mmCIF file of C-alpha atoms in Angstrom:
data_model
loop_
_atom_site.group_PDB
_atom_site.id
_atom_site.type_symbol
_atom_site.label_atom_id
_atom_site.label_comp_id
_atom_site.label_asym_id
_atom_site.label_seq_id
_atom_site.Cartn_x
_atom_site.Cartn_y
_atom_site.Cartn_z
ATOM 1 C CA MET A 1 25.703 -208.137 -34.743
ATOM 2 C CA ASN A 2 25.600 -207.473 -31.004
ATOM 3 C CA ARG A 3 27.076 -209.748 -28.374
ATOM 4 C CA VAL A 4 24.622 -211.140 -25.805
ATOM 5 C CA VAL A 5 25.469 -211.849 -22.169
ATOM 6 C CA VAL A 6 23.580 -213.278 -19.200
ATOM 7 C CA THR A 7 23.526 -210.801 -16.306
ATOM 8 C CA GLY A 8 20.868 -212.301 -14.031
ATOM 9 C CA ILE A 9 19.350 -215.722 -13.354
ATOM 10 C CA ALA A 10 16.700 -216.923 -10.937
ATOM 11 C CA GLY A 11 14.112 -219.637 -10.734
ATOM 12 C CA PHE A 12 12.281 -222.381 -8.873
ATOM 13 C CA SER A 13 13.094 -226.056 -9.326
ATOM 14 C CA PRO A 14 12.124 -229.330 -7.625
ATOM 15 C CA ILE A 15 15.656 -229.564 -6.182
ATOM 16 C CA GLY A 16 15.992 -226.001 -4.934
ATOM 17 C CA ASN A 17 15.337 -222.341 -5.640
ATOM 18 C CA ASN A 18 18.925 -221.089 -5.702
ATOM 19 C CA TRP A 19 22.199 -222.432 -6.993
ATOM 20 C CA GLU A 20 23.557 -223.356 -3.557
ATOM 21 C CA ALA A 21 20.564 -225.589 -2.819
ATOM 22 C CA ILE A 22 20.554 -227.101 -6.303
ATOM 23 C CA PHE A 23 24.288 -227.753 -6.202
ATOM 24 C CA GLY A 24 23.924 -229.529 -2.861
ATOM 25 C CA ARG A 25 21.232 -231.844 -4.229
ATOM 26 C CA LEU A 26 23.229 -232.601 -7.364
ATOM 27 C CA LYS A 27 26.337 -233.411 -5.300
ATOM 28 C CA SER A 28 24.412 -235.690 -2.953
ATOM 29 C CA GLY A 29 22.460 -237.371 -5.746
ATOM 30 C CA GLU A 30 19.123 -236.608 -4.099
ATOM 31 C CA THR A 31 16.390 -236.119 -6.703
ATOM 32 C CA GLY A 32 13.165 -234.148 -6.407
ATOM 33 C CA ILE A 33 10.842 -236.986 -7.429
ATOM 34 C CA VAL A 34 8.036 -237.738 -4.954
ATOM 35 C CA GLN A 35 4.851 -239.774 -4.728
ATOM 36 C CA MET A 36 1.636 -237.915 -5.586
ATOM 37 C CA PRO A 37 -1.138 -239.483 -3.470
ATOM 38 C CA GLU A 38 -3.448 -236.600 -4.439
ATOM 39 C CA TRP A 39 -3.572 -238.137 -7.916
ATOM 40 C CA ASP A 40 -5.205 -241.314 -6.599
ATOM 41 C CA ILE A 41 -8.621 -239.803 -7.388
ATOM 42 C CA TYR A 42 -7.996 -240.090 -11.135
ATOM 43 C CA GLU A 43 -9.155 -243.439 -12.425
ATOM 44 C CA GLY A 44 -7.019 -244.777 -15.231
ATOM 45 C CA LEU A 45 -3.966 -242.630 -14.451
ATOM 46 C CA ASN A 46 -1.055 -245.047 -14.125
ATOM 47 C CA THR A 47 1.703 -242.834 -12.765
ATOM 48 C CA ARG A 48 1.704 -241.488 -9.204
ATOM 49 C CA LEU A 49 4.999 -239.631 -9.453
ATOM 50 C CA GLY A 50 5.801 -235.943 -9.799
ATOM 51 C CA ALA A 51 8.346 -233.287 -8.867
ATOM 52 C CA LYS A 52 7.099 -230.241 -6.940
ATOM 53 C CA VAL A 53 8.660 -226.885 -6.170
ATOM 54 C CA ASP A 54 8.584 -225.046 -2.860
ATOM 55 C CA PHE A 55 6.866 -221.807 -3.841
ATOM 56 C CA THR A 56 4.925 -219.135 -2.004
ATOM 57 C CA VAL A 57 3.947 -215.811 -3.547
ATOM 58 C CA PRO A 58 5.911 -213.030 -1.772
ATOM 59 C CA ALA A 59 3.898 -210.853 0.585
ATOM 60 C CA HIS A 60 4.456 -207.662 -1.405
ATOM 61 C CA TYR A 61 2.291 -208.965 -4.265
ATOM 62 C CA SER A 62 -1.121 -207.360 -3.833
ATOM 63 C CA ARG A 63 -4.507 -208.845 -4.659
ATOM 64 C CA LYS A 64 -4.610 -206.497 -7.641
ATOM 65 C CA ASP A 65 -1.216 -207.764 -8.824
ATOM 66 C CA LEU A 66 -2.361 -211.373 -8.611
ATOM 67 C CA ARG A 67 -5.847 -211.183 -10.072
ATOM 68 C CA SER A 68 -4.636 -211.994 -13.601
ATOM 69 C CA MET A 69 -2.067 -214.606 -12.523
ATOM 70 C CA GLY A 70 -2.610 -218.313 -12.072
ATOM 71 C CA ARG A 71 0.177 -220.355 -10.474
ATOM 72 C CA VAL A 72 2.084 -220.695 -13.747
ATOM 73 C CA ALA A 73 2.263 -216.905 -14.231
ATOM 74 C CA GLN A 74 3.103 -216.383 -10.566
ATOM 75 C CA LEU A 75 6.122 -218.660 -10.929
ATOM 76 C CA ALA A 76 7.194 -216.745 -14.023
ATOM 77 C CA VAL A 77 6.772 -213.252 -12.587
ATOM 78 C CA VAL A 78 8.485 -213.985 -9.268
ATOM 79 C CA SER A 79 11.361 -215.718 -11.094
ATOM 80 C CA SER A 80 11.710 -212.664 -13.309
ATOM 81 C CA GLU A 81 11.662 -210.297 -10.346
ATOM 82 C CA ASN A 82 14.412 -212.274 -8.635
ATOM 83 C CA ALA A 83 16.434 -212.378 -11.858
ATOM 84 C CA LEU A 84 16.129 -208.600 -12.262
ATOM 85 C CA ILE A 85 17.268 -208.139 -8.664
ATOM 86 C CA ASP A 86 20.201 -210.449 -9.400
ATOM 87 C CA ALA A 87 21.045 -208.351 -12.473
ATOM 88 C CA ASP A 88 20.639 -205.058 -10.551
ATOM 89 C CA LEU A 89 17.998 -203.962 -13.069
ATOM 90 C CA LEU A 90 14.776 -204.126 -11.056
ATOM 91 C CA ASN A 91 14.197 -200.354 -11.042
ATOM 92 C CA ALA A 92 16.307 -199.466 -14.065
ATOM 93 C CA ASP A 93 15.032 -196.960 -16.620
ATOM 94 C CA VAL A 94 15.773 -199.371 -19.455
ATOM 95 C CA LEU A 95 12.806 -201.549 -18.447
ATOM 96 C CA THR A 96 10.257 -198.919 -19.464
ATOM 97 C CA SER A 97 12.274 -197.407 -22.326
ATOM 98 C CA GLY A 98 10.988 -199.708 -25.070
ATOM 99 C CA GLN A 99 14.436 -201.323 -25.208
ATOM 100 C CA ALA A 100 13.503 -204.163 -22.851
ATOM 101 C CA GLY A 101 11.154 -207.012 -23.672
ATOM 102 C CA VAL A 102 10.181 -210.526 -22.724
ATOM 103 C CA SER A 103 10.535 -213.854 -24.494
ATOM 104 C CA TYR A 104 8.894 -216.546 -22.411
ATOM 105 C CA GLY A 105 6.634 -219.546 -22.549
ATOM 106 C CA SER A 106 4.848 -222.480 -20.987
ATOM 107 C CA SER A 107 3.138 -225.525 -22.459
ATOM 108 C CA ALA A 108 -0.237 -224.119 -21.417
ATOM 109 C CA GLY A 109 -1.816 -221.544 -19.188
ATOM 110 C CA ASP A 110 -3.248 -222.176 -15.752
ATOM 111 C CA THR A 111 -5.121 -225.486 -15.779
ATOM 112 C CA GLY A 112 -7.489 -224.340 -13.029
ATOM 113 C CA ALA A 113 -8.765 -221.612 -15.346
ATOM 114 C CA ILE A 114 -9.000 -224.104 -18.194
ATOM 115 C CA ALA A 115 -11.137 -226.291 -15.920
ATOM 116 C CA ASP A 116 -13.500 -223.368 -15.283
ATOM 117 C CA PHE A 117 -14.155 -223.076 -19.012
ATOM 118 C CA GLY A 118 -14.486 -226.852 -19.178
ATOM 119 C CA ASN A 119 -17.229 -226.634 -16.587
ATOM 120 C CA MET A 120 -19.051 -224.182 -18.853
ATOM 121 C CA LEU A 121 -18.849 -226.497 -21.863
ATOM 122 C CA LEU A 122 -19.689 -229.677 -19.964
ATOM 123 C CA HIS A 123 -22.450 -228.371 -17.711
ATOM 124 C CA ASN A 124 -23.722 -225.315 -19.589
ATOM 125 C CA ASN A 125 -22.851 -223.248 -16.546
ATOM 126 C CA CYS A 126 -20.720 -220.125 -16.325
ATOM 127 C CA ASP A 127 -20.194 -220.331 -12.558
ATOM 128 C CA GLY A 128 -16.587 -219.599 -11.651
ATOM 129 C CA LEU A 129 -15.859 -217.491 -14.719
ATOM 130 C CA ASN A 130 -14.769 -213.880 -14.353
ATOM 131 C CA ALA A 131 -12.951 -211.235 -16.366
ATOM 132 C CA ASN A 132 -9.536 -212.749 -15.575
ATOM 133 C CA THR A 133 -10.285 -216.407 -16.245
ATOM 134 C CA TYR A 134 -9.146 -216.233 -19.850
ATOM 135 C CA ILE A 135 -6.070 -214.161 -18.917
ATOM 136 C CA LYS A 136 -4.990 -216.962 -16.601
ATOM 137 C CA MET A 137 -5.767 -219.666 -19.167
ATOM 138 C CA MET A 138 -4.236 -218.173 -22.318
ATOM 139 C CA SER A 139 -0.991 -219.558 -23.668
ATOM 140 C CA HIS A 140 0.732 -216.184 -23.333
ATOM 141 C CA THR A 141 -0.317 -215.589 -19.732
ATOM 142 C CA SER A 142 3.264 -215.706 -18.436
ATOM 143 C CA PRO A 143 5.004 -213.255 -20.811
ATOM 144 C CA VAL A 144 2.048 -210.854 -20.674
ATOM 145 C CA ASN A 145 1.969 -210.826 -16.884
ATOM 146 C CA ILE A 146 5.749 -210.354 -16.782
ATOM 147 C CA GLY A 147 5.492 -207.421 -19.178
ATOM 148 C CA ILE A 148 2.694 -205.732 -17.265
ATOM 149 C CA TYR A 149 4.156 -206.245 -13.800
ATOM 150 C CA PHE A 150 7.501 -204.683 -14.748
ATOM 151 C CA GLY A 151 6.159 -202.138 -17.204
ATOM 152 C CA LEU A 152 8.097 -203.524 -20.148
ATOM 153 C CA LYS A 153 7.353 -201.693 -23.401
ATOM 154 C CA GLY A 154 9.526 -203.692 -25.760
ATOM 155 C CA ARG A 155 8.817 -206.901 -27.630
ATOM 156 C CA VAL A 156 6.702 -209.707 -26.191
ATOM 157 C CA TYR A 157 7.472 -213.112 -27.658
ATOM 158 C CA THR A 158 5.220 -215.963 -26.578
ATOM 159 C CA THR A 159 7.104 -219.225 -26.917
ATOM 160 C CA SER A 160 4.469 -221.804 -26.069
ATOM 161 C CA SER A 161 6.118 -224.794 -27.728
ATOM 162 C CA ALA A 162 5.843 -227.575 -25.159
ATOM 163 C CA CYS A 163 9.264 -228.846 -24.062
ATOM 164 C CA THR A 164 11.168 -226.141 -25.988
ATOM 165 C CA SER A 165 9.134 -223.225 -24.606
ATOM 166 C CA ALA A 166 11.984 -221.972 -22.397
ATOM 167 C CA SER A 167 14.883 -222.721 -24.738
ATOM 168 C CA MET A 168 12.970 -221.068 -27.591
ATOM 169 C CA GLY A 169 12.347 -218.111 -25.300
ATOM 170 C CA ILE A 170 16.074 -217.809 -24.642
ATOM 171 C CA GLY A 171 16.911 -218.221 -28.319
ATOM 172 C CA GLN A 172 14.435 -215.628 -29.553
ATOM 173 C CA GLY A 173 15.481 -213.223 -26.808
ATOM 174 C CA TYR A 174 19.084 -213.709 -27.911
ATOM 175 C CA GLU A 175 18.213 -212.929 -31.519
ATOM 176 C CA ALA A 176 16.257 -209.792 -30.554
ATOM 177 C CA ILE A 177 19.397 -208.397 -28.907
ATOM 178 C CA LYS A 178 21.866 -209.808 -31.415
ATOM 179 C CA PHE A 179 20.118 -208.080 -34.298
ATOM 180 C CA GLY A 180 19.790 -204.756 -32.491
ATOM 181 C CA GLN A 181 16.074 -204.731 -31.701
ATOM 182 C CA GLN A 182 16.368 -204.718 -27.898
ATOM 183 C CA LYS A 183 18.944 -204.050 -25.175
ATOM 184 C CA VAL A 184 17.485 -206.350 -22.493
ATOM 185 C CA MET A 185 15.248 -209.418 -22.681
ATOM 186 C CA LEU A 186 13.695 -211.440 -19.878
ATOM 187 C CA ALA A 187 13.862 -214.941 -21.310
ATOM 188 C CA GLY A 188 12.868 -218.374 -20.101
ATOM 189 C CA GLY A 189 9.877 -220.506 -19.282
ATOM 190 C CA CYS A 190 7.633 -222.004 -16.644
ATOM 191 C CA GLU A 191 5.181 -224.796 -15.852
ATOM 192 C CA HIS A 192 3.026 -225.764 -12.899
ATOM 193 C CA LEU A 193 2.477 -229.377 -11.967
ATOM 194 C CA CYS A 194 -0.900 -230.832 -12.895
ATOM 195 C CA ALA A 195 -2.220 -234.359 -13.257
ATOM 196 C CA THR A 196 -3.469 -233.477 -16.755
ATOM 197 C CA GLU A 197 0.146 -233.153 -17.913
ATOM 198 C CA ALA A 198 0.968 -236.579 -16.528
ATOM 199 C CA ALA A 199 -2.131 -237.927 -18.273
ATOM 200 C CA VAL A 200 -0.888 -236.658 -21.641
ATOM 201 C CA PHE A 201 2.196 -238.856 -21.419
ATOM 202 C CA ASP A 202 0.265 -241.663 -19.720
ATOM 203 C CA THR A 203 -1.842 -242.044 -22.852
ATOM 204 C CA LEU A 204 1.396 -242.498 -24.806
ATOM 205 C CA TYR A 205 2.652 -245.114 -22.310
ATOM 206 C CA ALA A 206 5.568 -242.776 -21.663
ATOM 207 C CA THR A 207 5.300 -242.188 -17.892
ATOM 208 C CA SER A 208 7.245 -244.016 -15.219
ATOM 209 C CA THR A 209 5.146 -246.292 -13.020
ATOM 210 C CA LYS A 210 7.791 -247.012 -10.395
ATOM 211 C CA ASN A 211 5.294 -245.503 -7.982
ATOM 212 C CA ASP A 212 6.755 -247.171 -4.891
ATOM 213 C CA SER A 213 10.359 -246.170 -5.604
ATOM 214 C CA PRO A 214 10.424 -242.480 -6.594
ATOM 215 C CA GLY A 215 14.160 -242.179 -5.943
ATOM 216 C CA GLN A 216 14.947 -244.741 -8.642
ATOM 217 C CA THR A 217 13.250 -242.982 -11.549
ATOM 218 C CA PRO A 218 13.384 -241.464 -14.126
ATOM 219 C CA ARG A 219 16.394 -243.207 -15.672
ATOM 220 C CA PRO A 220 17.438 -241.335 -18.849
ATOM 221 C CA PHE A 221 19.459 -243.461 -21.292
ATOM 222 C CA ASP A 222 19.309 -246.532 -19.036
ATOM 223 C CA LYS A 223 18.297 -249.890 -20.457
ATOM 224 C CA ASP A 224 15.857 -250.331 -17.572
ATOM 225 C CA ARG A 225 14.121 -246.965 -17.873
ATOM 226 C CA ASP A 226 10.341 -247.083 -17.869
ATOM 227 C CA GLY A 227 9.371 -243.526 -18.755
ATOM 228 C CA LEU A 228 9.413 -239.922 -17.633
ATOM 229 C CA VAL A 229 8.181 -238.104 -14.543
ATOM 230 C CA ILE A 230 6.441 -234.723 -14.784
ATOM 231 C CA GLY A 231 7.820 -231.808 -12.770
ATOM 232 C CA GLU A 232 7.237 -228.094 -12.417
ATOM 233 C CA GLY A 233 9.274 -224.925 -12.113
ATOM 234 C CA ALA A 234 10.305 -221.671 -13.700
ATOM 235 C CA CYS A 235 13.499 -219.893 -14.625
ATOM 236 C CA THR A 236 14.309 -216.461 -16.042
ATOM 237 C CA LEU A 237 17.575 -215.405 -17.645
ATOM 238 C CA VAL A 238 18.266 -211.700 -18.020
ATOM 239 C CA LEU A 239 19.829 -211.371 -21.452
ATOM 240 C CA GLU A 240 21.617 -208.115 -22.122
ATOM 241 C CA GLU A 241 23.510 -206.457 -24.929
ATOM 242 C CA TYR A 242 27.208 -206.685 -24.097
ATOM 243 C CA GLU A 243 28.083 -202.972 -24.316
ATOM 244 C CA HIS A 244 25.031 -202.023 -22.245
ATOM 245 C CA ALA A 245 26.067 -204.515 -19.563
ATOM 246 C CA ILE A 246 29.709 -203.382 -19.548
ATOM 247 C CA GLN A 247 28.814 -199.693 -19.327
ATOM 248 C CA ARG A 248 26.798 -200.220 -16.168
ATOM 249 C CA GLY A 249 29.334 -202.587 -14.603
ATOM 250 C CA ALA A 250 27.038 -205.597 -14.582
ATOM 251 C CA ASN A 251 28.000 -208.977 -13.207
ATOM 252 C CA ILE A 252 28.128 -211.417 -16.134
ATOM 253 C CA TYR A 253 27.445 -215.136 -15.787
ATOM 254 C CA ALA A 254 28.184 -216.222 -19.343
ATOM 255 C CA GLU A 255 27.920 -215.167 -22.958
ATOM 256 C CA LEU A 256 25.258 -216.703 -25.183
ATOM 257 C CA VAL A 257 27.038 -217.343 -28.469
ATOM 258 C CA GLY A 258 24.961 -219.855 -30.393
ATOM 259 C CA PHE A 259 21.343 -220.738 -31.100
ATOM 260 C CA GLY A 260 19.811 -223.132 -33.566
ATOM 261 C CA THR A 261 16.210 -224.174 -34.116
ATOM 262 C CA ASN A 262 14.397 -226.233 -36.733
ATOM 263 C CA SER A 263 11.584 -228.755 -37.016
ATOM 264 C CA ASP A 264 11.190 -232.358 -38.102
ATOM 265 C CA GLY A 265 8.206 -231.699 -40.337
ATOM 266 C CA GLN A 266 7.038 -235.285 -40.202
ATOM 267 C CA HIS A 267 5.357 -236.462 -36.967
ATOM 268 C CA ILE A 268 3.811 -234.913 -33.858
ATOM 269 C CA THR A 269 5.320 -237.285 -31.287
ATOM 270 C CA GLN A 270 7.997 -239.364 -33.063
ATOM 271 C CA PRO A 271 11.369 -237.530 -33.011
ATOM 272 C CA SER A 272 13.812 -237.470 -35.898
ATOM 273 C CA ALA A 273 17.516 -238.021 -35.202
ATOM 274 C CA LYS A 274 18.352 -236.416 -38.553
ATOM 275 C CA THR A 275 16.867 -233.001 -37.782
ATOM 276 C CA MET A 276 18.124 -233.175 -34.181
ATOM 277 C CA GLU A 277 21.611 -233.555 -35.604
ATOM 278 C CA GLN A 278 20.982 -230.639 -37.951
ATOM 279 C CA VAL A 279 19.883 -228.312 -35.133
ATOM 280 C CA ILE A 280 23.052 -229.078 -33.183
ATOM 281 C CA ARG A 281 25.096 -228.191 -36.257
ATOM 282 C CA LEU A 282 23.069 -224.989 -36.741
ATOM 283 C CA SER A 283 23.936 -223.891 -33.211
ATOM 284 C CA LEU A 284 27.618 -224.660 -33.739
ATOM 285 C CA GLU A 285 27.549 -222.722 -37.012
ATOM 286 C CA ASP A 286 25.912 -219.732 -35.345
ATOM 287 C CA ALA A 287 28.617 -219.761 -32.657
ATOM 288 C CA GLY A 288 31.419 -220.316 -35.158
ATOM 289 C CA LEU A 289 32.630 -223.357 -33.240
ATOM 290 C CA ALA A 290 33.820 -226.850 -34.045
ATOM 291 C CA PRO A 291 32.252 -229.785 -32.158
ATOM 292 C CA GLN A 292 35.454 -230.490 -30.249
ATOM 293 C CA GLN A 293 35.293 -227.047 -28.620
ATOM 294 C CA ILE A 294 32.152 -227.983 -26.693
ATOM 295 C CA GLY A 295 33.181 -229.352 -23.305
ATOM 296 C CA TYR A 296 29.796 -230.494 -21.978
ATOM 297 C CA ILE A 297 26.292 -231.189 -23.303
ATOM 298 C CA SER A 298 23.147 -230.748 -21.217
ATOM 299 C CA ALA A 299 20.866 -233.351 -22.757
ATOM 300 C CA HIS A 300 17.095 -233.209 -23.102
ATOM 301 C CA GLY A 301 17.173 -236.737 -21.668
ATOM 302 C CA THR A 302 13.520 -237.478 -20.877
ATOM 303 C CA ALA A 303 13.882 -241.237 -20.191
ATOM 304 C CA THR A 304 11.533 -242.224 -23.009
ATOM 305 C CA ASP A 305 12.686 -244.868 -25.450
ATOM 306 C CA ARG A 306 12.233 -243.024 -28.728
ATOM 307 C CA GLY A 307 13.399 -239.689 -27.341
ATOM 308 C CA ASP A 308 16.562 -241.000 -25.698
ATOM 309 C CA ILE A 309 17.558 -243.064 -28.698
ATOM 310 C CA ALA A 310 16.991 -240.360 -31.321
ATOM 311 C CA GLU A 311 18.704 -237.666 -29.238
ATOM 312 C CA THR A 312 21.790 -239.713 -28.402
ATOM 313 C CA GLN A 313 22.208 -240.980 -31.939
ATOM 314 C CA ALA A 314 22.009 -237.391 -33.236
ATOM 315 C CA THR A 315 24.465 -236.168 -30.608
ATOM 316 C CA SER A 316 26.877 -239.005 -31.302
ATOM 317 C CA ALA A 317 26.786 -238.215 -35.035
ATOM 318 C CA VAL A 318 28.158 -234.742 -34.269
ATOM 319 C CA PHE A 319 30.406 -235.317 -31.262
ATOM 320 C CA GLY A 320 31.303 -238.983 -31.285
ATOM 321 C CA LYS A 321 31.968 -240.365 -27.815
ATOM 322 C CA HIS A 322 34.294 -237.611 -26.674
ATOM 323 C CA THR A 323 32.005 -234.963 -25.127
ATOM 324 C CA PRO A 324 30.612 -235.450 -21.590
ATOM 325 C CA ILE A 325 26.816 -235.449 -21.415
ATOM 326 C CA SER A 326 24.144 -235.763 -18.696
ATOM 327 C CA SER A 327 20.451 -235.061 -18.085
ATOM 328 C CA LEU A 328 19.074 -232.751 -15.380
ATOM 329 C CA LYS A 329 15.607 -234.294 -15.794
ATOM 330 C CA SER A 330 16.879 -237.307 -13.859
ATOM 331 C CA TYR A 331 16.734 -234.995 -10.797
ATOM 332 C CA THR A 332 13.870 -232.608 -11.566
ATOM 333 C CA GLY A 333 11.590 -234.691 -13.722
ATOM 334 C CA HIS A 334 10.405 -233.209 -16.997
ATOM 335 C CA THR A 335 9.451 -229.622 -16.159
ATOM 336 C CA LEU A 336 8.016 -229.126 -19.667
ATOM 337 C CA GLY A 337 7.856 -225.385 -20.436
ATOM 338 C CA ALA A 338 10.504 -224.630 -17.804
ATOM 339 C CA CYS A 339 13.108 -227.262 -18.623
ATOM 340 C CA GLY A 340 15.143 -225.374 -21.226
ATOM 341 C CA ALA A 341 15.801 -222.446 -18.888
ATOM 342 C CA LEU A 342 16.392 -224.540 -15.766
ATOM 343 C CA GLU A 343 18.843 -226.723 -17.659
ATOM 344 C CA ALA A 344 20.645 -223.715 -19.135
ATOM 345 C CA TRP A 345 20.914 -222.184 -15.646
ATOM 346 C CA VAL A 346 22.413 -225.342 -14.141
ATOM 347 C CA ALA A 347 24.782 -225.870 -17.074
ATOM 348 C CA ILE A 348 26.064 -222.286 -16.814
ATOM 349 C CA GLU A 349 26.660 -222.633 -13.071
ATOM 350 C CA MET A 350 28.423 -225.959 -13.517
ATOM 351 C CA MET A 351 30.718 -224.397 -16.127
ATOM 352 C CA ARG A 352 31.520 -221.633 -13.628
ATOM 353 C CA ASN A 353 32.255 -224.217 -10.922
ATOM 354 C CA ASN A 354 34.149 -226.702 -13.116
ATOM 355 C CA TRP A 355 31.927 -229.572 -11.921
ATOM 356 C CA PHE A 356 29.216 -231.402 -13.839
ATOM 357 C CA HIS A 357 26.489 -233.632 -12.439
ATOM 358 C CA PRO A 358 25.921 -237.229 -13.517
ATOM 359 C CA THR A 359 22.638 -238.546 -14.831
ATOM 360 C CA ALA A 360 20.882 -239.889 -11.738
ATOM 361 C CA ASN A 361 19.868 -243.562 -11.834
ATOM 362 C CA LEU A 362 21.938 -244.252 -14.957
ATOM 363 C CA GLU A 363 23.596 -247.623 -14.431
ATOM 364 C CA SER A 364 23.645 -249.449 -17.759
ATOM 365 C CA VAL A 365 23.336 -247.458 -20.976
ATOM 366 C CA ASP A 366 20.804 -248.827 -23.463
ATOM 367 C CA ASP A 367 22.646 -250.445 -26.377
ATOM 368 C CA SER A 368 20.302 -248.644 -28.773
ATOM 369 C CA CYS A 369 21.480 -245.230 -27.564
ATOM 370 C CA GLY A 370 24.339 -243.470 -29.287
ATOM 371 C CA GLU A 371 27.888 -244.022 -28.121
ATOM 372 C CA LEU A 372 28.635 -240.991 -25.924
ATOM 373 C CA ASP A 373 30.646 -240.013 -22.864
ATOM 374 C CA TYR A 374 27.787 -240.393 -20.368
ATOM 375 C CA ILE A 375 28.504 -238.944 -16.931
ATOM 376 C CA LYS A 376 27.056 -241.456 -14.509
ATOM 377 C CA GLN A 377 27.190 -242.436 -10.836
ATOM 378 C CA GLN A 378 29.521 -239.593 -9.833
ATOM 379 C CA GLY A 379 29.922 -235.989 -10.913
ATOM 380 C CA ARG A 380 32.940 -234.964 -12.922
ATOM 381 C CA GLU A 381 35.412 -232.155 -12.474
ATOM 382 C CA LEU A 382 36.341 -230.572 -15.770
ATOM 383 C CA GLU A 383 37.081 -227.144 -17.161
ATOM 384 C CA THR A 384 35.610 -225.930 -20.430
ATOM 385 C CA ASP A 385 34.930 -222.639 -22.166
ATOM 386 C CA TYR A 386 31.766 -223.791 -23.955
ATOM 387 C CA ILE A 387 28.689 -225.785 -22.995
ATOM 388 C CA MET A 388 25.663 -226.778 -25.083
ATOM 389 C CA SER A 389 22.060 -227.202 -23.904
ATOM 390 C CA ASN A 390 19.640 -229.106 -26.158
ATOM 391 C CA ASN A 391 15.853 -229.483 -26.020
ATOM 392 C CA PHE A 392 13.284 -231.167 -28.238
ATOM 393 C CA ALA A 393 9.485 -230.897 -28.240
ATOM 394 C CA PHE A 394 6.262 -232.405 -29.553
ATOM 395 C CA GLY A 395 5.724 -231.365 -33.137
ATOM 396 C CA GLY A 396 9.389 -231.992 -33.876
ATOM 397 C CA ILE A 397 10.515 -228.566 -32.613
ATOM 398 C CA ASN A 398 14.237 -228.661 -31.879
ATOM 399 C CA THR A 399 16.525 -226.158 -30.134
ATOM 400 C CA SER A 400 20.202 -225.943 -29.268
ATOM 401 C CA LEU A 401 21.931 -223.234 -27.211
ATOM 402 C CA ILE A 402 25.649 -222.609 -26.646
ATOM 403 C CA PHE A 403 27.054 -220.600 -23.742
ATOM 404 C CA LYS A 404 30.615 -219.368 -23.352
ATOM 405 C CA ARG A 405 32.506 -219.053 -20.085
ATOM 406 C CA TRP A 406 32.842 -215.427 -19.015
ATOM 407 C CA ASN A 407 36.384 -214.382 -18.204
ATOM 408 C CA ALA A 408 36.286 -210.827 -16.882
#
């Protein structure tokens, strides 16, 4: 069993593209939720709220580089490049040795390419289609483009599992190294903002319609919440086998010590508190930890009634009311395929800085939610050696990750 450490992190989020910017927004309480007037053209769409990232493809990406990448893959590849630079591995021999792979996902491929195929089916017209349209559309567009751009010859895991795409990517990358199959894994997830994603949750009456007050929503765990807001982003963690990292003198952010995943096996969209509780216990078992050793929990916290209630009841069953918990989605919106990696990134950095953000807009906890130590209104200074990051997806796919403070 190999130890697994995090030696590079980079990404794009609605509240900043580096830790300094993100930290500033979390400290000030300023969220990334904005009005989306460009969605006014869609009749029947109730929400007009989203969370965008500031992203431009770097100039050194050629037309040839980009021809197989839609925006979602571009976010993934540039995040991965920045993470490799952060890890001092961008030009390392290990990348092309067969000992480095990718474990990455998004809810879907590029929706523009999907629309081109839709045009074919609806209008019997192949205009707009070319040899790369499918490559942009396919569910594994991000990991494949990452692998090709960096010449990776190891494993490619496609973790397209909705809201657990990124956390599953991190977990499967961890297991590939832990069990000796790879030395390095680029792990994480991505998503680009599209009205179709908002429409999915709109049909379930799960989106926030506080369209005139974007700063006051979403409100995870709050009795007055009215639904989620869709966001976008990407984040890549460079996972590395401990001895390999030590031998090259790598900077280490944290150690990944626990991963659990399971499924509800009962309903596509209705979560189960029972199996959520079980996945948390699986992660603790994998890490060899007791619940009281976890000092902070990064919640999935979508601000939907059924999701918030099931998650908090499951968490309370394991931890009681003694472990601080908050939701990053209150700042970034629900970034879908990216959320697990963005939330892991922020949780790791908060552990390193001994400060943890509150859940934005949380004023009065819903009585139906589990009794927990909710961080609200102001951030909290605390020191811990272990943090947990939990995510849950459509289809009842559950994940839980545990990171350990790195003390050099």
